[in-house]
Structure formats: C-alpha cells, structure tokens
C-alpha cells in the first residue's frame, strides 16, 4: 500500500470496517488473521466500544482516567464524513468496556460515553467516560513520529478469520509503510470490521506508547470477505503530533496539579513533571540550569504555591538548595551551610512543605537534625533532635511529611526497624515510636517515604528481603496494617523510594535494581492506578524524589 489509493476506495473500506458488529487488529501475518489471543491483563488500556446497543462496534484506547481516544467514524452518521462529526454527546447510547481481555468475564470496567471531542483534520475523536476508571493502565501518546519500516503492534476486539463476534482481545504486529502529515499506512495483520479506533503502538524504552489509531482497511482474510481479496493494508490516524491538543481537550475534568519528580542518576540530577492527564514531560538537566554540584549523593524536593525547592547533598557533605519558579525558570543552587550552621557531613535529607514554609530533616554523623524555613525564606539553624526524640543507633534513612494541625511527621530507619515521631505545631516533640510494634505486617525495613494528606500520614516502606508496603497513620494516631504493593511495584530490593501528596492523592515511585523508575498513585477513594514505568532520564537511576505543585 503506497497511500495513494483514491478517496472512494478508502471510504468504501472504512464503511465495512466500522458499520459492523466487531473487529480486531490481529495476527503477525495475513494468513493468521486472529493473531494471538491477548493474555489476561495484556493491553488493558484497550476498550471494546458498543454504539447504539449493537448497531456498531469499535475499539478504543484509554489515555487517562476518564478519557479514551478512538475513530470519529465510529460515531458519525456517515463514516465517510468522519471529520464532520459534531462535538457533544454521542447520538446513540454508547458504552466502553475497558481492560476486559476476555469479554465473558467481569474484569475491567464498563462506562457510558458522555462527550465527544472530534478532530477536523483526521478520523479521530476523544471520548469522555461517565466516571473515572481506576487500576487500568493508560497508553500515552507517542513523543515522536512513526517511521517507514518501523515495527508496530496493535490490539482489538474484532472479527477474525473464523469468528464473527470474538469474545477475546487479540494482538498483532504491523509494519509502517508510509507516513503523512496526519495519517500512517500500515500492513501486516488484517484489520477487520470493528477494529476501527484500535491502538497502533510501539514499544519504547520498555513501555508502550500510542502512535496512531486504526481507521480503515482492506478486508483480506476477514470472515465474510471474498477469499480472493488478500489485501491487508490499513490506514491509521497519527496522535504523536497532537499531544498538546489531547492534553488541553481533556484537562478540563482533571486537577491542575502536577507531580514533580527528581531523578538522581549516574550522570546527574534531572527533573520532570507529570500533568493531571498522566503524561510526563521530558527530563531536564537540573545542574544545567541551576549550577553544578560535585558528586551529588542525595536529593529531595518540596513545593510551596507552585515553587519547587530542590535540595541536594554534595560530595562535600554540604546541603544545597535551588528553586524552580512557577514560571519555569530556576534560581541557582546555593550552599546552605552559612544559613543552617556547620555540622558533620550530611548523607541523607528529607523535606516537606509546612504550608507557609519548609521543614528540613538531615542525617549527619548518625544524628538527626531539623531546620525550618519561614514564609520569607529565612532558615533557622540546625537543631540536633536527639535529646527530644531519644537516641537511636545505625540510622540510615530519614523521611518527613506534613499533616493538618501543623504537625511535622518524621521517620527514620534504624538497623532494619522503622521509627516515627512528631514535631507539634507548638515546637514540642514526641518520642520515637517503633513502627514495627505500632503496626502489623511491616518486616525488616531498608527504606521509607512519607506524605501527609489531611490528618493522615501515608507511609511506604521498602523491605530488606525485597518488595514494598503501604500503611496509613490516621489523624487519631492509629495505624493501619501495612499492605503489600509488590504486585504493583515489584518484589525486588528497591534502591530508592519517594512519595508525595498531590491534590489529595498519594503518589509513590521506586528505583528498581534493574535501573527502572516505576510510579503509581492511590486515589482519595482508596483505589490504586496501574503502575507505569517512567522513562526519558539520562543514565542509570540511583534515587527518586516526588513533590506536588500547582504549576
């Protein structure tokens, strides 16, 4: 397929691909139409779309908690005039079944489609779901254009070579043949009735990203097609060049908060933001814009009113601070020793917003120190909190988070035990509390991170034997049992863990031993999103830190 066939031929193929009962992007060759049945949970971002109670069926792709992307021709009165589809509610009752590899099961989620936002330059539409879905992965739009000859993948629910209405999701492989300004021509697995709107995606840096969505095709090999028809070429609408439009169009129902991530890697310190749609920006080199620190050993960050405060421990054991302004510019790193006071070389730090200012926790010479920054950005001197909290041996990690009522929660790992204490709003301290005794199902600990949401303290602990657990200290001081997050983040012995509260949601990220950063979040209703692998940072990650910001 060269992409030069007449519009009428493509329009006819489009009609047969959309006004139908089902369809699938399947198989690795034309003679194996149905390709591989997707394993349970595979390509769980894929949706089966029913329009008009069986009048039509298409495939779609989940791109965030409440929006899908599919073909506008699925909803148009005349599929050949897809770019004329009006915005608003679909004309016919439409539902999406998402994350259900086997349609005979109750897995995944079912939602009505309540709003359509079409493109006028290609066969593509955004579809809003009646309520958010949780626990299912998104497929993020690709960051670069597909190339001719590139190997791509697809997934769909449609007709196969021998089944009119399949009950299972199928997957297949394609080769990109030509790339236009708005479309992509592919060949390989047949694209049959009902496959319209299905994702065409690539694997990049270990995770899938959406390159295009299938719109029309020849029907070679599809059940009900003349056996003499062997052409399997298909056309798809690109999405990589309209990322901004997708974000702007779907952001109206989502929070304006961003997650800020610091990734300390083998080559330096890098910063990225996750917007409310779930997309991460490219990682920027912090030292390129804020000045170089020799041998960064640790990093942490916190935000106040859109301003992101980045802290780093240098190879000299000093603590440095830089600021990312709400406008995006950076104030350079400065050595805080003169403001905080001279102490033994610091090895670890943790920081949290207190509302008007910051609370900074440092570990130096086996002791825990505390300092505060006020609303005028003036620092107090380091205070050794050993006398207030009690002495602990072999402290290796520190964590902090702020909860309502002006309480600064701090934690440490001592040996393989976790401890917790509170600095109250009046400046007094509680004594260390032994988390392994206060809560259940903790085990031996080697890492921790805190985040305060209202009066609750959200805690993640990594274990010496591998894996990660999550628990909550309620405002009344009671602890929940810690639950395993191994199924989400892995059972390996984590290198680093970070956490943040962002718009009432708890977010956490880990660095795994194989050099990956994984991220997930817990919504205010207690439901977790699927884990995603964060990519785009130079070097091998060694540490991760998170904070939330409104800019």
Coordinates of C-alpha atoms in Angstrom, one line a residue:
X1 CA 0.0 0.0 0.0
X2 CA 1.5 3.3 -1.0
X3 CA -1.1 5.6 0.5
X4 CA -2.1 6.9 -3.0
X5 CA -5.3 5.0 -3.5
X6 CA -8.4 7.0 -4.3
X7 CA -10.5 8.5 -1.6
X8 CA -13.5 6.5 -2.8
X9 CA -11.7 3.2 -2.3
X10 CA -10.7 4.1 1.2
X11 CA -14.2 5.3 2.0
X12 CA -15.6 2.0 1.0
X13 CA -13.1 0.2 3.1
X14 CA -14.0 2.5 6.0
X15 CA -17.6 1.6 5.8
X16 CA -17.0 -2.1 6.0
X17 CA -14.6 -1.5 8.9
X18 CA -17.0 0.4 11.1
X19 CA -20.6 -0.3 10.4
X20 CA -20.3 -3.7 11.9
X21 CA -20.6 -6.0 14.9
X22 CA -16.9 -6.4 16.0
X23 CA -13.3 -6.3 14.8
X24 CA -9.7 -6.7 15.7
X25 CA -6.2 -5.7 14.8
X26 CA -4.7 -9.1 14.9
X27 CA -2.1 -11.6 13.8
X28 CA 1.5 -11.3 12.6
X29 CA 0.7 -12.4 9.0
X30 CA -2.2 -12.2 6.7
X31 CA -2.9 -15.9 6.8
X32 CA -3.2 -15.7 10.7
X33 CA -5.9 -13.1 11.0
X34 CA -6.7 -13.6 14.6
X35 CA -3.1 -13.5 15.6
X36 CA -2.5 -14.2 19.3
X37 CA -5.2 -14.1 21.9
X38 CA -4.0 -11.5 24.4
X39 CA -3.0 -12.9 27.7
X40 CA -5.1 -11.9 30.7
X41 CA -4.4 -8.3 31.5
X42 CA -2.4 -7.6 28.4
X43 CA -3.1 -4.3 26.6
X44 CA -5.5 -3.5 29.3
X45 CA -5.7 0.1 28.0
X46 CA -7.8 -1.3 25.1
X47 CA -11.6 -0.8 25.1
X48 CA -14.5 -2.5 23.3
X49 CA -16.9 0.2 22.3
X50 CA -20.6 -0.6 21.7
X51 CA -22.6 2.1 19.9
X52 CA -26.4 2.0 19.7
X53 CA -26.8 -1.3 21.6
X54 CA -25.1 -3.4 18.9
X55 CA -25.7 -1.1 15.9
X56 CA -21.9 -0.6 15.7
X57 CA -18.8 -1.8 17.5
X58 CA -15.4 -0.3 17.5
X59 CA -12.2 -0.4 19.6
X60 CA -10.7 2.4 21.7
X61 CA -7.8 3.3 23.9
X62 CA -7.7 4.6 27.4
X63 CA -5.4 7.7 27.6
X64 CA -6.2 8.8 31.2
X65 CA -8.7 8.0 34.0
X66 CA -11.7 9.5 32.2
X67 CA -10.9 9.8 28.5
X68 CA -10.4 7.4 25.6
X69 CA -9.3 8.0 22.0
X70 CA -10.8 6.3 19.0
X71 CA -12.0 6.9 15.4
X72 CA -14.6 9.6 14.8
X73 CA -16.1 7.4 12.1
X74 CA -17.4 5.1 14.8
X75 CA -19.9 7.8 15.8
X76 CA -20.6 9.6 12.5
X77 CA -23.9 9.1 10.6
X78 CA -21.8 8.7 7.5
X79 CA -18.4 7.1 8.4
X80 CA -17.0 8.5 5.2
X81 CA -17.6 12.0 6.6
X82 CA -15.9 11.4 9.9
X83 CA -14.2 14.9 10.1
X84 CA -17.7 16.5 10.2
X85 CA -18.7 14.7 13.4
X86 CA -20.2 17.3 15.8
X87 CA -18.8 17.7 19.3
X88 CA -21.0 16.8 22.3
X89 CA -22.9 13.7 23.4
X90 CA -22.9 10.8 21.0
X91 CA -26.1 10.5 19.0
X92 CA -26.6 6.8 20.0
X93 CA -26.2 5.3 23.5
X94 CA -22.5 4.3 23.7
X95 CA -20.6 2.2 26.2
X96 CA -17.0 1.2 26.7
X97 CA -15.7 -2.0 28.3
X98 CA -12.1 -1.4 29.3
X99 CA -9.4 -3.8 30.5
X100 CA -11.5 -6.9 29.9
X101 CA -9.3 -9.2 27.8
X102 CA -12.0 -11.9 27.9
X103 CA -15.4 -10.3 27.4
X104 CA -17.1 -13.3 29.1
X105 CA -15.6 -12.3 32.5
X106 CA -16.3 -9.4 34.8
X107 CA -12.8 -8.0 34.7
X108 CA -12.1 -4.3 33.9
X109 CA -14.6 -1.5 33.9
X110 CA -17.7 -0.5 32.0
X111 CA -18.6 3.1 31.4
X112 CA -21.0 5.2 29.3
X113 CA -19.5 7.6 26.8
X114 CA -20.9 11.0 27.6
X115 CA -18.9 13.5 25.4
X116 CA -17.1 13.5 22.1
X117 CA -14.4 16.0 21.0
X118 CA -13.5 15.3 17.4
X119 CA -10.6 16.4 15.2
X120 CA -11.4 18.2 11.9
X121 CA -8.2 17.1 10.1
X122 CA -8.3 13.4 10.6
X123 CA -10.6 10.5 11.6
X124 CA -10.1 10.8 15.4
X125 CA -12.2 11.6 18.4
X126 CA -11.7 11.9 22.2
X127 CA -14.4 10.2 24.2
X128 CA -15.2 11.1 27.8
X129 CA -16.3 8.4 30.2
X130 CA -19.2 8.9 32.6
X131 CA -16.9 8.3 35.6
X132 CA -13.2 7.7 36.1
X133 CA -11.7 4.2 35.9
X134 CA -9.0 3.1 38.3
X135 CA -6.4 0.4 38.3
X136 CA -6.1 0.2 34.5
X137 CA -3.0 1.5 32.5
X138 CA -3.1 4.4 30.2
X139 CA -1.5 4.4 26.8
X140 CA 0.3 7.7 26.4
X141 CA 0.6 9.4 23.0
X142 CA 4.0 8.8 21.3
X143 CA 6.6 11.6 21.6
X144 CA 8.0 11.1 18.1
X145 CA 6.6 10.4 14.7
X146 CA 6.4 6.8 13.4
X147 CA 8.9 6.0 10.6
X148 CA 8.6 4.0 7.4
X149 CA 9.6 0.4 8.0
X150 CA 9.0 0.6 11.8
X151 CA 7.5 -2.4 13.6
X152 CA 4.3 -1.6 15.4
X153 CA 1.8 -3.5 17.5
X154 CA -2.0 -3.5 17.7
X155 CA -4.8 -4.8 19.8
X156 CA -8.5 -5.1 19.2
X157 CA -11.7 -7.0 19.8
X158 CA -13.0 -7.5 16.2
X159 CA -13.8 -10.1 13.7
X160 CA -11.2 -12.8 12.9
X161 CA -10.8 -15.2 10.0
X162 CA -13.3 -17.6 11.6
X163 CA -15.2 -15.8 14.3
X164 CA -17.9 -13.2 13.6
X165 CA -18.0 -11.7 17.1
X166 CA -15.0 -12.7 19.2
X167 CA -15.1 -12.8 23.0
X168 CA -11.5 -12.1 23.4
X169 CA -8.9 -9.3 22.7
X170 CA -6.4 -10.2 20.1
X171 CA -3.0 -8.7 19.3
X172 CA -0.9 -8.5 16.2
X173 CA 2.1 -6.9 14.5
X174 CA 2.4 -4.3 11.7
X175 CA 5.0 -2.6 9.6
X176 CA 4.7 1.1 8.9
X177 CA 4.7 1.7 5.1
X178 CA 4.4 5.5 4.7
X179 CA 3.8 8.5 7.0
X180 CA 1.7 11.5 6.0
X181 CA 1.1 14.7 8.0
X182 CA -2.0 13.2 9.7
X183 CA -2.0 9.5 8.8
X184 CA 0.0 6.4 8.8
X185 CA -0.2 3.5 6.4
X186 CA 0.4 0.0 7.8
X187 CA 0.4 -3.6 6.7
X188 CA 0.7 -7.0 8.3
X189 CA -2.1 -8.2 10.5
X190 CA -5.5 -7.8 8.9
X191 CA -7.7 -5.0 10.2
X192 CA -11.3 -6.3 10.2
X193 CA -14.8 -5.0 11.0
X194 CA -14.9 -3.5 14.5
X195 CA -11.1 -2.7 14.6
X196 CA -11.8 0.9 13.7
X197 CA -10.3 3.1 16.5
X198 CA -7.9 0.3 17.8
X199 CA -4.5 1.4 19.1
X200 CA -1.4 1.1 16.9
X201 CA 1.5 1.3 19.3
X202 CA 5.2 0.9 19.6
X203 CA 7.4 -0.3 22.5
X204 CA 9.9 2.4 23.5
X205 CA 12.3 2.2 26.5
X206 CA 10.4 -0.8 27.9
X207 CA 6.9 0.7 27.7
X208 CA 4.2 1.0 25.1
X209 CA 3.2 4.4 23.6
X210 CA 0.4 5.2 21.2
X211 CA 1.5 6.0 17.6
X212 CA -1.9 6.1 15.9
X213 CA -5.4 4.6 15.9
X214 CA -6.7 2.4 13.1
X215 CA -9.4 4.0 10.9
X216 CA -9.9 2.0 7.6
X217 CA -8.6 -1.0 5.8
X218 CA -8.9 -3.7 3.1
X219 CA -10.6 -6.7 4.4
X220 CA -8.4 -9.5 3.1
X221 CA -8.7 -12.6 5.2
X222 CA -11.6 -11.3 7.4
X223 CA -14.6 -13.6 7.9
X224 CA -17.3 -12.8 5.3
X225 CA -14.9 -11.3 2.8
X226 CA -14.4 -12.7 -0.7
X227 CA -11.5 -15.3 -0.4
X228 CA -9.9 -13.7 -3.5
X229 CA -9.4 -10.5 -1.5
X230 CA -5.9 -10.8 0.1
X231 CA -5.0 -7.1 0.7
X232 CA -4.5 -6.3 4.4
X233 CA -3.2 -2.8 4.1
X234 CA -4.7 -0.3 6.6
X235 CA -4.7 3.4 7.4
X236 CA -4.4 4.9 10.9
X237 CA -4.7 8.5 12.3
X238 CA -1.5 9.7 13.9
X239 CA -1.6 11.0 17.5
X240 CA 2.1 11.9 18.1
X241 CA 1.7 15.4 16.6
X242 CA -1.4 16.4 18.6
X243 CA -0.2 15.7 22.1
X244 CA -0.9 19.3 23.2
X245 CA -4.4 19.2 21.8
X246 CA -5.1 16.0 23.6
X247 CA -3.9 17.4 26.9
X248 CA -5.8 20.7 26.5
X249 CA -9.0 19.0 25.5
X250 CA -9.1 16.5 28.4
X251 CA -7.7 18.7 31.2
X252 CA -11.0 20.4 31.9
X253 CA -12.2 17.5 34.0
X254 CA -8.9 16.9 35.8
X255 CA -6.8 18.6 38.5
X256 CA -4.4 21.4 37.6
X257 CA -1.9 19.9 40.0
X258 CA 1.4 18.4 38.7
X259 CA 3.7 15.8 40.2
X260 CA 7.3 16.9 40.2
X261 CA 9.9 14.2 40.1
X262 CA 13.7 14.4 40.7
X263 CA 15.7 11.5 39.3
X264 CA 19.3 11.3 40.6
X265 CA 21.2 9.1 38.1
X266 CA 24.7 8.0 37.2
X267 CA 25.0 11.1 35.1
X268 CA 23.4 13.8 37.2
X269 CA 20.2 15.2 38.6
X270 CA 17.1 15.5 36.4
X271 CA 13.6 16.9 36.8
X272 CA 10.3 16.0 35.2
X273 CA 6.6 16.9 35.7
X274 CA 3.5 14.6 35.4
X275 CA 0.5 16.7 34.5
X276 CA -3.1 15.9 35.5
X277 CA -3.6 13.8 32.4
X278 CA -0.8 11.4 33.4
X279 CA 1.8 12.5 30.9
X280 CA 5.4 13.1 31.9
X281 CA 7.4 15.9 30.5
X282 CA 10.9 15.3 29.2
X283 CA 13.6 15.2 31.9
X284 CA 15.6 18.4 32.2
X285 CA 19.1 18.6 33.5
X286 CA 18.8 20.5 36.8
X287 CA 22.5 21.2 37.0
X288 CA 22.5 22.7 33.6
X289 CA 20.0 25.4 34.7
X290 CA 20.8 25.7 38.4
X291 CA 24.6 25.1 38.6
X292 CA 26.8 22.1 39.1
X293 CA 27.3 20.3 42.4
X294 CA 30.2 17.9 42.7
X295 CA 29.2 14.3 43.3
X296 CA 25.6 14.6 44.3
X297 CA 24.9 12.0 46.9
X298 CA 21.2 12.5 47.7
X299 CA 18.4 14.8 46.6
X300 CA 14.9 15.8 47.8
X301 CA 12.2 18.3 46.9
X302 CA 9.1 20.1 48.2
X303 CA 6.8 22.8 46.7
X304 CA 5.0 25.8 48.0
X305 CA 2.5 27.7 45.9
X306 CA 3.9 26.4 42.7
X307 CA 7.6 27.0 43.6
X308 CA 9.6 23.8 43.7
X309 CA 12.5 23.7 46.2
X310 CA 15.2 21.3 45.2
X311 CA 17.8 20.1 47.8
X312 CA 20.9 18.1 47.2
X313 CA 23.7 16.7 49.3
X314 CA 27.1 17.2 47.6
X315 CA 30.2 15.1 47.8
X316 CA 31.4 17.6 50.5
X317 CA 28.5 16.7 52.8
X318 CA 27.0 20.2 52.4
X319 CA 23.3 20.8 51.7
X320 CA 22.5 22.9 48.7
X321 CA 19.2 24.5 47.7
X322 CA 17.8 25.6 44.3
X323 CA 14.4 26.8 43.3
X324 CA 12.3 26.2 40.2
X325 CA 10.0 29.2 39.9
X326 CA 6.3 28.8 38.9
X327 CA 7.2 30.4 35.6
X328 CA 9.6 27.6 34.9
X329 CA 12.9 29.5 35.5
X330 CA 15.5 28.3 38.1
X331 CA 17.3 30.1 40.9
X332 CA 20.8 28.6 41.2
X333 CA 22.0 26.2 43.8
X334 CA 23.5 27.8 46.9
X335 CA 25.3 26.2 49.8
X336 CA 23.1 26.4 52.9
X337 CA 25.9 25.9 55.4
X338 CA 26.2 29.5 56.3
X339 CA 22.4 29.7 57.0
X340 CA 21.9 26.4 58.7
X341 CA 25.2 26.1 60.5
X342 CA 28.2 23.8 60.3
X343 CA 27.6 20.1 61.1
X344 CA 29.3 16.8 60.3
X345 CA 28.9 15.7 56.7
X346 CA 25.3 15.1 55.7
X347 CA 24.4 11.8 54.0
X348 CA 20.6 12.0 53.7
X349 CA 17.9 14.7 53.7
X350 CA 14.2 14.9 53.6
X351 CA 12.0 17.9 53.2
X352 CA 8.3 18.8 53.4
X353 CA 6.1 21.9 52.9
X354 CA 4.6 23.2 56.2
X355 CA 2.2 25.5 54.3
X356 CA 4.0 28.8 54.7
X357 CA 7.5 27.3 54.7
X358 CA 9.6 24.2 54.8
X359 CA 10.8 21.6 57.3
X360 CA 14.1 20.1 56.5
X361 CA 15.4 16.8 58.1
X362 CA 19.1 15.9 57.8
X363 CA 21.2 12.9 58.8
X364 CA 24.8 13.5 59.7
X365 CA 27.2 11.6 61.9
X366 CA 24.4 9.2 62.9
X367 CA 22.3 12.0 64.3
X368 CA 19.1 13.5 63.1
X369 CA 18.9 17.3 62.6
X370 CA 15.9 19.6 62.0
X371 CA 15.6 23.1 60.5
X372 CA 12.8 25.2 59.2
X373 CA 12.3 27.9 56.6
X374 CA 9.7 30.6 57.2
X375 CA 7.5 32.3 54.7
X376 CA 10.2 34.9 54.0
X377 CA 12.6 32.0 53.1
X378 CA 14.7 32.6 56.1
X379 CA 16.3 29.5 57.7
X380 CA 16.6 28.5 61.3
X381 CA 19.9 26.8 62.4
X382 CA 20.2 23.1 62.5
X383 CA 18.9 21.6 65.7
X384 CA 20.0 18.2 67.0
X385 CA 16.7 16.5 68.0
X386 CA 18.3 13.5 69.8
X387 CA 17.5 14.9 73.2
X388 CA 13.9 15.4 72.3
X389 CA 13.3 12.1 70.5
X390 CA 15.8 9.7 72.0
X391 CA 19.0 8.2 70.7
X392 CA 18.9 5.5 68.0
X393 CA 21.8 3.5 66.6
X394 CA 22.6 2.8 62.9
X395 CA 20.3 5.3 61.3
X396 CA 20.4 5.0 57.5
X397 CA 17.3 6.8 56.2
X398 CA 15.1 9.8 57.0
X399 CA 11.6 10.8 55.9
X400 CA 9.2 13.6 56.6
X401 CA 5.7 14.7 55.7
X402 CA 3.3 17.4 57.0
X403 CA -0.2 16.7 58.3
X404 CA -3.0 19.0 59.3
X405 CA -2.8 20.9 62.5
X406 CA 0.8 22.0 61.8
X407 CA 2.3 18.6 62.7
X408 CA 5.6 17.6 61.0
X409 CA 5.9 13.9 60.9
X410 CA 9.4 12.4 60.6
X411 CA 10.7 8.9 60.3
X412 CA 14.0 7.0 60.3
X413 CA 15.3 3.6 59.5
X414 CA 17.5 2.3 62.4
X415 CA 19.0 -1.0 61.7
X416 CA 16.1 -2.8 60.0
X417 CA 13.5 -1.1 62.1
X418 CA 11.2 1.9 61.3
X419 CA 10.6 4.7 63.8
X420 CA 8.3 7.6 63.8
X421 CA 8.0 10.9 65.7
X422 CA 6.1 14.2 65.5
X423 CA 7.1 17.8 65.9
X424 CA 3.9 19.5 67.0
X425 CA 2.7 23.0 66.0
X426 CA 4.0 24.4 69.3
X427 CA 7.5 23.2 68.6
X428 CA 7.4 20.3 71.1
X429 CA 8.4 16.8 70.0
X430 CA 7.1 13.3 70.7
X431 CA 9.4 10.4 71.4
X432 CA 10.4 7.9 68.8
X433 CA 7.6 5.3 68.2
X434 CA 8.6 1.8 67.0
X435 CA 6.5 1.3 63.8
X436 CA 7.2 -2.5 63.8
X437 CA 5.3 -2.6 67.1
X438 CA 2.7 0.0 66.4
X439 CA 1.6 -1.5 63.1
X440 CA 1.4 -5.0 61.7
X441 CA 2.9 -6.7 58.6
X442 CA 6.0 -4.5 58.3
X443 CA 9.0 -6.8 58.4
X444 CA 12.7 -5.7 58.2
X445 CA 12.9 -2.2 56.6
X446 CA 15.6 -0.6 54.4
X447 CA 13.8 2.5 53.0
X448 CA 10.9 4.8 53.8
X449 CA 8.9 7.7 52.4
X450 CA 6.1 9.9 53.9
X451 CA 3.3 12.1 52.6
X452 CA 0.6 13.8 54.6
X453 CA -3.0 14.1 53.3
X454 CA -5.1 16.0 55.7
X455 CA -4.7 14.5 59.1
X456 CA -3.5 11.1 57.7
X457 CA 0.1 10.2 57.2
X458 CA 0.7 7.9 54.2
X459 CA 3.8 5.7 54.5
X460 CA 5.7 3.4 52.2
X461 CA 8.4 1.1 53.4
X462 CA 10.8 -1.0 51.4
X463 CA 12.0 -4.3 52.8
X464 CA 15.4 -5.8 53.1
X465 CA 14.1 -9.1 51.6
X466 CA 12.5 -7.2 48.7
X467 CA 9.2 -5.5 48.0
X468 CA 7.3 -2.5 49.3
X469 CA 4.4 -2.0 51.7
X470 CA 2.0 0.9 52.3
X471 CA 0.2 1.9 55.5
X472 CA -1.6 4.9 57.0
X473 CA -1.4 6.6 60.3
X474 CA -4.8 8.1 60.9
X475 CA -5.3 11.5 62.5
X476 CA -6.3 9.8 65.7
X477 CA -2.8 8.2 65.9
X478 CA -3.9 4.7 65.0
X479 CA -2.0 2.7 62.4
X480 CA -3.5 0.5 59.6
X481 CA -1.9 -2.8 58.8
X482 CA 0.7 -2.4 56.1
X483 CA -0.4 -3.9 52.7
X484 CA 2.0 -5.2 50.1
X485 CA 2.5 -3.2 46.9
X486 CA 4.7 -5.9 45.3
X487 CA 2.1 -6.7 42.7
X488 CA 2.3 -3.1 41.5
X489 CA 5.9 -2.1 42.0
X490 CA 7.7 -5.4 42.2
X491 CA 9.2 -7.7 44.8
X492 CA 12.8 -6.7 44.3
X493 CA 15.0 -5.0 46.9
X494 CA 14.4 -1.4 46.0
X495 CA 17.3 1.1 45.6
X496 CA 15.2 4.2 46.4
X497 CA 11.6 5.2 47.2
X498 CA 9.9 8.5 47.1
X499 CA 6.3 9.7 48.0
X500 CA 4.2 12.8 47.7
X501 CA 0.6 14.0 48.3
X502 CA -0.7 15.6 45.1
X503 CA -4.3 17.0 45.0
X504 CA -5.4 14.6 47.7
X505 CA -3.9 11.6 46.1
X506 CA -0.9 9.6 47.4
X507 CA 1.8 9.1 44.8
X508 CA 4.9 6.9 45.2
X509 CA 7.8 5.9 43.0
X510 CA 10.7 3.5 43.3
X511 CA 14.0 2.8 41.7
X512 CA 14.4 -0.9 41.0
X513 CA 17.6 -2.9 40.9
X514 CA 17.5 -3.2 37.1
X515 CA 17.6 0.5 36.7
X516 CA 14.0 1.5 36.2
X517 CA 11.7 4.1 37.8
X518 CA 8.2 2.9 38.5
X519 CA 5.3 5.1 39.6
X520 CA 1.8 4.6 40.9
X521 CA -0.8 6.5 42.8
X522 CA -3.6 5.9 45.3
X523 CA -6.7 8.0 44.7
X524 CA -8.7 9.6 47.5
X525 CA -11.3 6.8 47.3
X526 CA -8.5 4.2 48.1
X527 CA -8.2 2.8 44.6
X528 CA -4.8 2.5 43.0
X529 CA -3.8 3.3 39.4
X530 CA -1.9 0.8 37.4
X531 CA 1.9 1.1 37.6
X532 CA 3.8 2.9 34.9
X533 CA 7.4 2.9 34.0
X534 CA 8.8 6.4 33.8
X535 CA 11.3 6.9 31.0
X536 CA 13.4 9.6 29.5
X537 CA 16.1 10.3 32.0
X538 CA 19.8 10.0 31.1
X539 CA 22.0 7.5 32.8
X540 CA 21.0 4.8 35.4
X541 CA 18.7 6.0 38.2
X542 CA 20.0 5.9 41.7
X543 CA 17.4 7.9 43.6
X544 CA 13.9 9.3 43.2
X545 CA 12.0 12.1 45.0
X546 CA 8.5 13.4 44.5
X547 CA 6.5 16.5 45.4
X548 CA 3.3 18.1 44.2
X549 CA 2.8 21.6 42.8
X550 CA 0.1 23.7 41.2
X551 CA 2.4 24.9 38.4

